[in-house]
Amino acid sequence: SLITLAVVGKDNNPLYIRDFGSDSVYEPAPEQLTEQDPFGFFESQASSMSESSSLKNQFIMHSALDRLEELTNDSSSTERSSAGLNSMWIGLLGCFDEAKVYGYVTSTKIKFIASIEDIEEGNGNFVREAGLKVLFANAHELYVEYTLNPFSQVRAQKMMSSQRFDNGVDGLVTNFNDSFGKKGMSWM
């Protein structure tokens, strides 16, 4: 199942980092509920968002970011395809502890990094990678929606703190974990 998801800006500044799972830290405050902002236009408090990832997972994301930079800045690397989900897919960045970390880079150099539990399931890795490609593409769509919001702080390169983005990511991660987590992959 997915452990951590990070969105990193073009200047390698963290825009969003969050842990998922049973020991997840993030719980939205009562004032962040939809009663005050039914359409998700205004940003919620950024302090709770920046505290939503453990130090260990932040370190793993930073290490993976270094590897992603090596892969994307290497002039001798092969050209990526120009269309479809594979155009932005970087793939496996490395294994850290008991997690595999994958990357995705947009044409505007926004980076999406996800760590998932490392379970050896034979052919399951190809299936999980296909699921991750879809998760990254959908998270990218949510990010684009967030940037189109005139009230967002994205141009100031601050941490993202939108409840609408959070809810969208929650749904994507839940779908991914149900389909490709330990219990979702039991059919293999």
PDB file of C-alpha atoms in Angstrom:
ATOM      1  CA  SER A   1       0.000   0.000   0.000  1.00  0.00           C
ATOM      2  CA  LEU A   2       1.032   3.610  -0.480  1.00  0.00           C
ATOM      3  CA  ILE A   3       3.048   5.036   2.414  1.00  0.00           C
ATOM      4  CA  THR A   4       3.874   8.620   1.419  1.00  0.00           C
ATOM      5  CA  LEU A   5       3.004  10.967  -1.425  1.00  0.00           C
ATOM      6  CA  ALA A   6       4.993  14.134  -2.120  1.00  0.00           C
ATOM      7  CA  VAL A   7       4.605  16.944  -4.640  1.00  0.00           C
ATOM      8  CA  VAL A   8       7.789  18.926  -5.201  1.00  0.00           C
ATOM      9  CA  GLY A   9       8.052  22.232  -7.043  1.00  0.00           C
ATOM     10  CA  LYS A  10      10.299  23.008  -9.988  1.00  0.00           C
ATOM     11  CA  ASP A  11      12.899  24.512  -7.640  1.00  0.00           C
ATOM     12  CA  ASN A  12      12.785  21.372  -5.446  1.00  0.00           C
ATOM     13  CA  ASN A  13      10.711  23.047  -2.767  1.00  0.00           C
ATOM     14  CA  PRO A  14       8.172  20.757  -1.081  1.00  0.00           C
ATOM     15  CA  LEU A  15       4.623  21.678  -2.008  1.00  0.00           C
ATOM     16  CA  TYR A  16       2.844  18.716  -0.428  1.00  0.00           C
ATOM     17  CA  ILE A  17       4.008  15.732   1.590  1.00  0.00           C
ATOM     18  CA  ARG A  18       1.744  13.368   3.446  1.00  0.00           C
ATOM     19  CA  ASP A  19       1.858   9.922   5.025  1.00  0.00           C
ATOM     20  CA  PHE A  20      -0.950   7.418   4.585  1.00  0.00           C
ATOM     21  CA  GLY A  21      -1.840   4.276   6.454  1.00  0.00           C
ATOM     22  CA  SER A  22      -2.749   3.267   9.966  1.00  0.00           C
ATOM     23  CA  ASP A  23      -0.061   5.404  11.623  1.00  0.00           C
ATOM     24  CA  SER A  24      -0.764   8.495   9.524  1.00  0.00           C
ATOM     25  CA  VAL A  25      -0.378  11.752  11.435  1.00  0.00           C
ATOM     26  CA  TYR A  26      -2.679  14.088   9.484  1.00  0.00           C
ATOM     27  CA  GLU A  27      -6.158  14.771  10.788  1.00  0.00           C
ATOM     28  CA  PRO A  28      -7.980  17.840   9.474  1.00  0.00           C
ATOM     29  CA  ALA A  29      -8.917  20.353  12.128  1.00  0.00           C
ATOM     30  CA  PRO A  30     -12.639  21.017  12.679  1.00  0.00           C
ATOM     31  CA  GLU A  31     -12.299  24.518  11.198  1.00  0.00           C
ATOM     32  CA  GLN A  32     -11.092  22.924   7.945  1.00  0.00           C
ATOM     33  CA  LEU A  33     -14.434  21.285   7.310  1.00  0.00           C
ATOM     34  CA  THR A  34     -16.547  22.220   4.317  1.00  0.00           C
ATOM     35  CA  GLU A  35     -18.986  24.375   6.270  1.00  0.00           C
ATOM     36  CA  GLN A  36     -16.708  27.416   5.922  1.00  0.00           C
ATOM     37  CA  ASP A  37     -15.534  26.639   2.382  1.00  0.00           C
ATOM     38  CA  PRO A  38     -18.019  24.376   0.590  1.00  0.00           C
ATOM     39  CA  PHE A  39     -16.236  24.605  -2.782  1.00  0.00           C
ATOM     40  CA  GLY A  40     -12.639  24.214  -1.575  1.00  0.00           C
ATOM     41  CA  PHE A  41     -11.590  27.619  -2.934  1.00  0.00           C
ATOM     42  CA  PHE A  42      -9.676  28.940   0.036  1.00  0.00           C
ATOM     43  CA  GLU A  43      -6.593  27.422   1.520  1.00  0.00           C
ATOM     44  CA  SER A  44      -6.672  25.721   4.877  1.00  0.00           C
ATOM     45  CA  GLN A  45      -3.989  26.128   7.506  1.00  0.00           C
ATOM     46  CA  ALA A  46      -0.583  25.106   6.142  1.00  0.00           C
ATOM     47  CA  SER A  47       0.843  24.228   9.550  1.00  0.00           C
ATOM     48  CA  SER A  48      -1.139  20.994   9.834  1.00  0.00           C
ATOM     49  CA  MET A  49      -0.091  19.986   6.319  1.00  0.00           C
ATOM     50  CA  SER A  50       3.619  20.404   6.957  1.00  0.00           C
ATOM     51  CA  GLU A  51       3.336  18.218  10.050  1.00  0.00           C
ATOM     52  CA  SER A  52       1.599  15.410   8.182  1.00  0.00           C
ATOM     53  CA  SER A  53       4.688  13.334   7.386  1.00  0.00           C
ATOM     54  CA  SER A  54       7.150  11.575   9.657  1.00  0.00           C
ATOM     55  CA  LEU A  55      10.782  12.614   9.619  1.00  0.00           C
ATOM     56  CA  LYS A  56      11.811   9.188   8.300  1.00  0.00           C
ATOM     57  CA  ASN A  57       9.443   9.451   5.324  1.00  0.00           C
ATOM     58  CA  GLN A  58      10.566  13.018   4.636  1.00  0.00           C
ATOM     59  CA  PHE A  59      14.163  11.763   4.525  1.00  0.00           C
ATOM     60  CA  ILE A  60      13.158   8.987   2.101  1.00  0.00           C
ATOM     61  CA  MET A  61      11.398  11.526  -0.135  1.00  0.00           C
ATOM     62  CA  HIS A  62      14.467  13.796  -0.138  1.00  0.00           C
ATOM     63  CA  SER A  63      16.745  10.868  -0.993  1.00  0.00           C
ATOM     64  CA  ALA A  64      14.415   9.848  -3.805  1.00  0.00           C
ATOM     65  CA  LEU A  65      14.366  13.452  -5.038  1.00  0.00           C
ATOM     66  CA  ASP A  66      18.160  13.344  -5.340  1.00  0.00           C
ATOM     67  CA  ARG A  67      17.894  10.191  -7.443  1.00  0.00           C
ATOM     68  CA  LEU A  68      15.116  11.705  -9.552  1.00  0.00           C
ATOM     69  CA  GLU A  69      17.298  14.761 -10.227  1.00  0.00           C
ATOM     70  CA  GLU A  70      20.143  12.470 -11.323  1.00  0.00           C
ATOM     71  CA  LEU A  71      17.837  10.646 -13.734  1.00  0.00           C
ATOM     72  CA  THR A  72      16.183  13.725 -15.228  1.00  0.00           C
ATOM     73  CA  ASN A  73      19.322  15.886 -15.515  1.00  0.00           C
ATOM     74  CA  ASP A  74      21.457  13.159 -17.074  1.00  0.00           C
ATOM     75  CA  SER A  75      22.073  14.253 -20.674  1.00  0.00           C
ATOM     76  CA  SER A  76      22.899  10.698 -21.754  1.00  0.00           C
ATOM     77  CA  SER A  77      19.536   9.349 -20.613  1.00  0.00           C
ATOM     78  CA  THR A  78      17.204   7.969 -23.232  1.00  0.00           C
ATOM     79  CA  GLU A  79      14.428  10.177 -24.540  1.00  0.00           C
ATOM     80  CA  ARG A  80      11.044   9.600 -22.979  1.00  0.00           C
ATOM     81  CA  SER A  81       7.986   9.094 -25.132  1.00  0.00           C
ATOM     82  CA  SER A  82       6.053  12.266 -25.849  1.00  0.00           C
ATOM     83  CA  ALA A  83       2.462  11.153 -25.308  1.00  0.00           C
ATOM     84  CA  GLY A  84       0.352   9.317 -22.785  1.00  0.00           C
ATOM     85  CA  LEU A  85       0.976   8.277 -19.199  1.00  0.00           C
ATOM     86  CA  ASN A  86       4.507   7.095 -19.969  1.00  0.00           C
ATOM     87  CA  SER A  87       5.706  10.534 -21.081  1.00  0.00           C
ATOM     88  CA  MET A  88       6.066  11.753 -17.502  1.00  0.00           C
ATOM     89  CA  TRP A  89       6.647   8.429 -15.766  1.00  0.00           C
ATOM     90  CA  ILE A  90      10.170   8.095 -14.368  1.00  0.00           C
ATOM     91  CA  GLY A  91       9.617   4.772 -12.630  1.00  0.00           C
ATOM     92  CA  LEU A  92      11.483   3.164  -9.768  1.00  0.00           C
ATOM     93  CA  LEU A  93      13.830   5.581  -8.033  1.00  0.00           C
ATOM     94  CA  GLY A  94      15.093   3.093  -5.482  1.00  0.00           C
ATOM     95  CA  CYS A  95      14.357   0.942  -2.487  1.00  0.00           C
ATOM     96  CA  PHE A  96      14.641   2.547   0.924  1.00  0.00           C
ATOM     97  CA  ASP A  97      14.078   0.452   4.048  1.00  0.00           C
ATOM     98  CA  GLU A  98      10.980  -1.592   3.232  1.00  0.00           C
ATOM     99  CA  ALA A  99       9.608   0.765   0.604  1.00  0.00           C
ATOM    100  CA  LYS A 100       9.955   1.237  -3.121  1.00  0.00           C
ATOM    101  CA  VAL A 101       9.911   4.827  -4.293  1.00  0.00           C
ATOM    102  CA  TYR A 102       8.598   5.889  -7.711  1.00  0.00           C
ATOM    103  CA  GLY A 103       8.687   9.207  -9.531  1.00  0.00           C
ATOM    104  CA  TYR A 104       6.736  11.211 -12.080  1.00  0.00           C
ATOM    105  CA  VAL A 105       7.786  14.574 -13.555  1.00  0.00           C
ATOM    106  CA  THR A 106       5.471  16.948 -15.403  1.00  0.00           C
ATOM    107  CA  SER A 107       6.459  19.065 -18.378  1.00  0.00           C
ATOM    108  CA  THR A 108       6.653  22.060 -16.014  1.00  0.00           C
ATOM    109  CA  LYS A 109       9.148  20.200 -13.784  1.00  0.00           C
ATOM    110  CA  ILE A 110       6.700  19.543 -10.947  1.00  0.00           C
ATOM    111  CA  LYS A 111       7.673  16.220  -9.366  1.00  0.00           C
ATOM    112  CA  PHE A 112       5.380  13.627  -7.822  1.00  0.00           C
ATOM    113  CA  ILE A 113       7.071  11.025  -5.626  1.00  0.00           C
ATOM    114  CA  ALA A 114       5.356   8.082  -3.936  1.00  0.00           C
ATOM    115  CA  SER A 115       6.673   5.371  -1.662  1.00  0.00           C
ATOM    116  CA  ILE A 116       4.849   2.054  -1.478  1.00  0.00           C
ATOM    117  CA  GLU A 117       5.350  -1.032   0.652  1.00  0.00           C
ATOM    118  CA  ASP A 118       7.841  -3.432  -0.881  1.00  0.00           C
ATOM    119  CA  ILE A 119       6.016  -6.727  -1.328  1.00  0.00           C
ATOM    120  CA  GLU A 120       7.377  -9.333  -3.701  1.00  0.00           C
ATOM    121  CA  GLU A 121       4.468 -10.696  -5.691  1.00  0.00           C
ATOM    122  CA  GLY A 122       6.101 -11.883  -8.909  1.00  0.00           C
ATOM    123  CA  ASN A 123       4.195 -10.195 -11.746  1.00  0.00           C
ATOM    124  CA  GLY A 124       2.442  -7.900  -9.266  1.00  0.00           C
ATOM    125  CA  ASN A 125       5.074  -5.192  -9.701  1.00  0.00           C
ATOM    126  CA  PHE A 126       3.972  -4.508 -13.290  1.00  0.00           C
ATOM    127  CA  VAL A 127       0.354  -4.283 -12.175  1.00  0.00           C
ATOM    128  CA  ARG A 128       1.250  -1.965  -9.285  1.00  0.00           C
ATOM    129  CA  GLU A 129       3.321   0.251 -11.577  1.00  0.00           C
ATOM    130  CA  ALA A 130       0.343   0.585 -13.927  1.00  0.00           C
ATOM    131  CA  GLY A 131      -1.778   1.574 -10.930  1.00  0.00           C
ATOM    132  CA  LEU A 132       0.861   4.097  -9.846  1.00  0.00           C
ATOM    133  CA  LYS A 133       0.915   5.660 -13.317  1.00  0.00           C
ATOM    134  CA  VAL A 134      -2.818   6.217 -13.082  1.00  0.00           C
ATOM    135  CA  LEU A 135      -2.513   7.555  -9.515  1.00  0.00           C
ATOM    136  CA  PHE A 136       0.204  10.006 -10.580  1.00  0.00           C
ATOM    137  CA  ALA A 137      -1.768  11.160 -13.629  1.00  0.00           C
ATOM    138  CA  ASN A 138      -4.883  11.758 -11.504  1.00  0.00           C
ATOM    139  CA  ALA A 139      -2.859  13.523  -8.786  1.00  0.00           C
ATOM    140  CA  HIS A 140      -1.397  15.698 -11.553  1.00  0.00           C
ATOM    141  CA  GLU A 141      -4.943  16.597 -12.625  1.00  0.00           C
ATOM    142  CA  LEU A 142      -5.774  17.553  -9.025  1.00  0.00           C
ATOM    143  CA  TYR A 143      -2.631  19.686  -8.909  1.00  0.00           C
ATOM    144  CA  VAL A 144      -3.626  21.465 -12.131  1.00  0.00           C
ATOM    145  CA  GLU A 145      -7.083  22.159 -10.676  1.00  0.00           C
ATOM    146  CA  TYR A 146      -5.384  23.558  -7.574  1.00  0.00           C
ATOM    147  CA  THR A 147      -3.150  25.855  -9.648  1.00  0.00           C
ATOM    148  CA  LEU A 148      -6.155  27.163 -11.584  1.00  0.00           C
ATOM    149  CA  ASN A 149      -7.675  28.362  -8.318  1.00  0.00           C
ATOM    150  CA  PRO A 150      -7.045  32.137  -8.173  1.00  0.00           C
ATOM    151  CA  PHE A 151      -6.764  31.954  -4.369  1.00  0.00           C
ATOM    152  CA  SER A 152      -3.999  29.334  -4.312  1.00  0.00           C
ATOM    153  CA  GLN A 153      -0.509  30.157  -3.076  1.00  0.00           C
ATOM    154  CA  VAL A 154       1.202  28.066  -5.763  1.00  0.00           C
ATOM    155  CA  ARG A 155       2.994  31.000  -7.359  1.00  0.00           C
ATOM    156  CA  ALA A 156       4.433  31.913  -3.959  1.00  0.00           C
ATOM    157  CA  GLN A 157       5.804  28.330  -3.805  1.00  0.00           C
ATOM    158  CA  LYS A 158       4.239  27.685  -0.405  1.00  0.00           C
ATOM    159  CA  MET A 159       3.029  24.337   0.901  1.00  0.00           C
ATOM    160  CA  MET A 160      -0.294  23.342  -0.608  1.00  0.00           C
ATOM    161  CA  SER A 161      -3.110  23.329   1.905  1.00  0.00           C
ATOM    162  CA  SER A 162      -6.341  22.796   0.032  1.00  0.00           C
ATOM    163  CA  GLN A 163      -9.024  20.593   1.517  1.00  0.00           C
ATOM    164  CA  ARG A 164     -10.297  19.806  -1.972  1.00  0.00           C
ATOM    165  CA  PHE A 165      -6.827  18.599  -3.008  1.00  0.00           C
ATOM    166  CA  ASP A 166      -6.562  16.571   0.232  1.00  0.00           C
ATOM    167  CA  ASN A 167      -9.916  14.907  -0.328  1.00  0.00           C
ATOM    168  CA  GLY A 168      -9.016  14.099  -3.927  1.00  0.00           C
ATOM    169  CA  VAL A 169      -5.670  12.590  -2.892  1.00  0.00           C
ATOM    170  CA  ASP A 170      -7.425  10.614  -0.132  1.00  0.00           C
ATOM    171  CA  GLY A 171      -9.749   9.080  -2.712  1.00  0.00           C
ATOM    172  CA  LEU A 172      -6.901   8.259  -5.095  1.00  0.00           C
ATOM    173  CA  VAL A 173      -4.798   6.644  -2.361  1.00  0.00           C
ATOM    174  CA  THR A 174      -7.754   4.682  -1.001  1.00  0.00           C
ATOM    175  CA  ASN A 175      -8.530   3.343  -4.487  1.00  0.00           C
ATOM    176  CA  PHE A 176      -4.869   2.478  -5.048  1.00  0.00           C
ATOM    177  CA  ASN A 177      -4.522   0.735  -1.678  1.00  0.00           C
ATOM    178  CA  ASP A 178      -7.759  -1.205  -2.160  1.00  0.00           C
ATOM    179  CA  SER A 179      -6.678  -2.367  -5.613  1.00  0.00           C
ATOM    180  CA  PHE A 180      -2.921  -2.746  -5.261  1.00  0.00           C
ATOM    181  CA  GLY A 181      -2.206  -3.016  -1.526  1.00  0.00           C
ATOM    182  CA  LYS A 182      -1.527  -6.286   0.271  1.00  0.00           C
ATOM    183  CA  LYS A 183      -5.175  -7.291   0.473  1.00  0.00           C
ATOM    184  CA  GLY A 184      -5.935  -5.991  -3.035  1.00  0.00           C
ATOM    185  CA  MET A 185      -3.145  -8.080  -4.576  1.00  0.00           C
ATOM    186  CA  SER A 186      -4.199 -11.306  -2.846  1.00  0.00           C
ATOM    187  CA  TRP A 187      -5.628 -12.618  -6.130  1.00  0.00           C
ATOM    188  CA  MET A 188      -2.128 -12.980  -7.592  1.00  0.00           C
TER     189      MET A 188
END
